[in-house]
PDB file of C-alpha atoms in Angstrom:
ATOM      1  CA  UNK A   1     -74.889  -4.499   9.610  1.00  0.00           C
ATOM      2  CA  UNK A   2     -75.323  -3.077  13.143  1.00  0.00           C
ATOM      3  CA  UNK A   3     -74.370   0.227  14.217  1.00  0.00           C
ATOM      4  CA  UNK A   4     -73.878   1.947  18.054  1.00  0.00           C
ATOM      5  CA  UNK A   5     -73.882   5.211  18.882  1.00  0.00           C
ATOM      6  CA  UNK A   6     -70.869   6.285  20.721  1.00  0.00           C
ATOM      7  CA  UNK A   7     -68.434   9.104  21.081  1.00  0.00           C
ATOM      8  CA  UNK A   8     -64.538   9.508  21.010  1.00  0.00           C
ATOM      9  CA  UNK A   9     -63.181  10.128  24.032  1.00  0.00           C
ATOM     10  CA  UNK A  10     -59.560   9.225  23.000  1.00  0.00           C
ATOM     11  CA  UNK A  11     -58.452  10.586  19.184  1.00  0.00           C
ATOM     12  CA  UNK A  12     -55.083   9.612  19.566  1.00  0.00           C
ATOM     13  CA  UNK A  13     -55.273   5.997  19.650  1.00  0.00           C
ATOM     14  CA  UNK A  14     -56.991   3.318  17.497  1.00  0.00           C
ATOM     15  CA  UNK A  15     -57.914  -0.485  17.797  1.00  0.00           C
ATOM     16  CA  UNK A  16     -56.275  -2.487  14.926  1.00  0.00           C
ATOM     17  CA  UNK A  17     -56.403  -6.238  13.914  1.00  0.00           C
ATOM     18  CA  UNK A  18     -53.750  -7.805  14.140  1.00  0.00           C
ATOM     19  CA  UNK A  19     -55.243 -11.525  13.162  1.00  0.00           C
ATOM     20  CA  UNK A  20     -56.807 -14.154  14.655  1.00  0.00           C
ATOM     21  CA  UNK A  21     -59.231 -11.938  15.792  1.00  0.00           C
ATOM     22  CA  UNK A  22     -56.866 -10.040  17.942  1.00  0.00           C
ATOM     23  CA  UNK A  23     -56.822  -6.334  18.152  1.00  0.00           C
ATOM     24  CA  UNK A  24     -54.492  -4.315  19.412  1.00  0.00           C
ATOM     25  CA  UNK A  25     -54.358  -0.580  20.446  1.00  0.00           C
ATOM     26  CA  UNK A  26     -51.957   1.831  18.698  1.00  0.00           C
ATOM     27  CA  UNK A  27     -51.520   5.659  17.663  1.00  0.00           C
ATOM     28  CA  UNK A  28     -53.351   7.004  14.260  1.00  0.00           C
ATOM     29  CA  UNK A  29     -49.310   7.198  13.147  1.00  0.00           C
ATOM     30  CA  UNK A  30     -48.542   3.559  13.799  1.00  0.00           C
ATOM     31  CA  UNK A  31     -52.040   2.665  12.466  1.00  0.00           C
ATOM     32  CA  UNK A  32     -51.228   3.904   9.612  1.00  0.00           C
ATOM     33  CA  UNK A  33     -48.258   2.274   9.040  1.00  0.00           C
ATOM     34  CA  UNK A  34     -49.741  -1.138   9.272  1.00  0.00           C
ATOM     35  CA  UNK A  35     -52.624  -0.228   7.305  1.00  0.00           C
ATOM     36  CA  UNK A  36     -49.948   0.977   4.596  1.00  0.00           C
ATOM     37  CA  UNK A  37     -47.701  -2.059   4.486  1.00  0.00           C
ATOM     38  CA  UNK A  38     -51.269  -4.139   4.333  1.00  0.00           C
ATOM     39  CA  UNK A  39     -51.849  -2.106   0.965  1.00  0.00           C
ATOM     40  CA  UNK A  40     -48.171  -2.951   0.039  1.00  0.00           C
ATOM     41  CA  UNK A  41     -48.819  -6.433   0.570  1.00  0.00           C
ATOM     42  CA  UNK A  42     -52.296  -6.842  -1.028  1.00  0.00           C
ATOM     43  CA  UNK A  43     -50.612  -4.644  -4.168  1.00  0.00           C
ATOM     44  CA  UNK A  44     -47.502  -6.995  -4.126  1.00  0.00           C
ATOM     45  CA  UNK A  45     -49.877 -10.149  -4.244  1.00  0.00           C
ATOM     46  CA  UNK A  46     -52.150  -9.375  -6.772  1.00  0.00           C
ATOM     47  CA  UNK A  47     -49.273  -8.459  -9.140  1.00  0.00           C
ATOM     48  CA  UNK A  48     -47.353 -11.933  -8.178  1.00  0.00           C
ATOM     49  CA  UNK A  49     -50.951 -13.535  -8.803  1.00  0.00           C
ATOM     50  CA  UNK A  50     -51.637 -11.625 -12.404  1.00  0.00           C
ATOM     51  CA  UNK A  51     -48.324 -12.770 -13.697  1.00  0.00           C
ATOM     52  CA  UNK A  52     -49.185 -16.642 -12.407  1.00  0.00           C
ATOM     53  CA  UNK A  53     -52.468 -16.062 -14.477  1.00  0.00           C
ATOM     54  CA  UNK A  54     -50.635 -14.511 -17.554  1.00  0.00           C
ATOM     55  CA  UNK A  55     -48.387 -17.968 -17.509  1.00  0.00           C
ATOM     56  CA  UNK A  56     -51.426 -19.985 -17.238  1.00  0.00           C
ATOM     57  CA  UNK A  57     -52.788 -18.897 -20.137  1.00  0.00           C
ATOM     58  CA  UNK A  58     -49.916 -18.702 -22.059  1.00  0.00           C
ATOM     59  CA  UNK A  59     -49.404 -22.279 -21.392  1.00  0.00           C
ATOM     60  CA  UNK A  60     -53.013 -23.048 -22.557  1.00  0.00           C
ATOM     61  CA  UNK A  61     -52.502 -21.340 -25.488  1.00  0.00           C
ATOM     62  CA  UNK A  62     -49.542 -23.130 -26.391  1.00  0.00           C
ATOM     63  CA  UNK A  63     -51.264 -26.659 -25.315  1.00  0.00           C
ATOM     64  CA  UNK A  64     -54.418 -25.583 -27.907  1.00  0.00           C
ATOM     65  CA  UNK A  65     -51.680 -25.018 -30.861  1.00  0.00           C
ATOM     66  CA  UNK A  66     -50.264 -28.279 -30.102  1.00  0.00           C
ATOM     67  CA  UNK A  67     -53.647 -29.988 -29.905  1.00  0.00           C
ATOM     68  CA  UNK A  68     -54.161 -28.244 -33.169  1.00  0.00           C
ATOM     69  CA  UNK A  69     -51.521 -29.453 -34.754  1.00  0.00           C
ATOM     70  CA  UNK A  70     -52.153 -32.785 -33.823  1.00  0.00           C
ATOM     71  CA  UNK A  71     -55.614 -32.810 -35.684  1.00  0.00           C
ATOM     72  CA  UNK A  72     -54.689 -31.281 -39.006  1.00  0.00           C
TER      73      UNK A  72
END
């Protein structure tokens, strides 16, 4: 990492990505709104993707009873 000193001169307004490496500049309010619906997001994704995984290996456990079966 690489660091720069610097100072503030405007503590209203941040720079925020907005993708595809733009940035854009907004107040600390609106800032953190978009920071808060990012959490909102990431939260909503990683439950969707926990639940795929939970069916994925509930259907892998039912495949290995089948197999199972099949041997005996």
């Amino acid at each position: 990492s690489n660091f720069i000193h610097g100072k503030i001169t405007d503590s209203d307004n941040v720079i925020v990505g907005i993708g595809a490496g733009i940035a854009v500049k907004k107040t600390k309010e609106e800032a953190m709104e978009v920071l808060d619906n990012r959490i909102k997001d990431l939260e909503r994704t990683s439950e969707t993707l926990a639940a795929q995984a939970q069916h994925i290996f509930d259907r892998l456990r039912s495949v290995q009873i089948d197999i199972e079966k099949l041997q005996k």
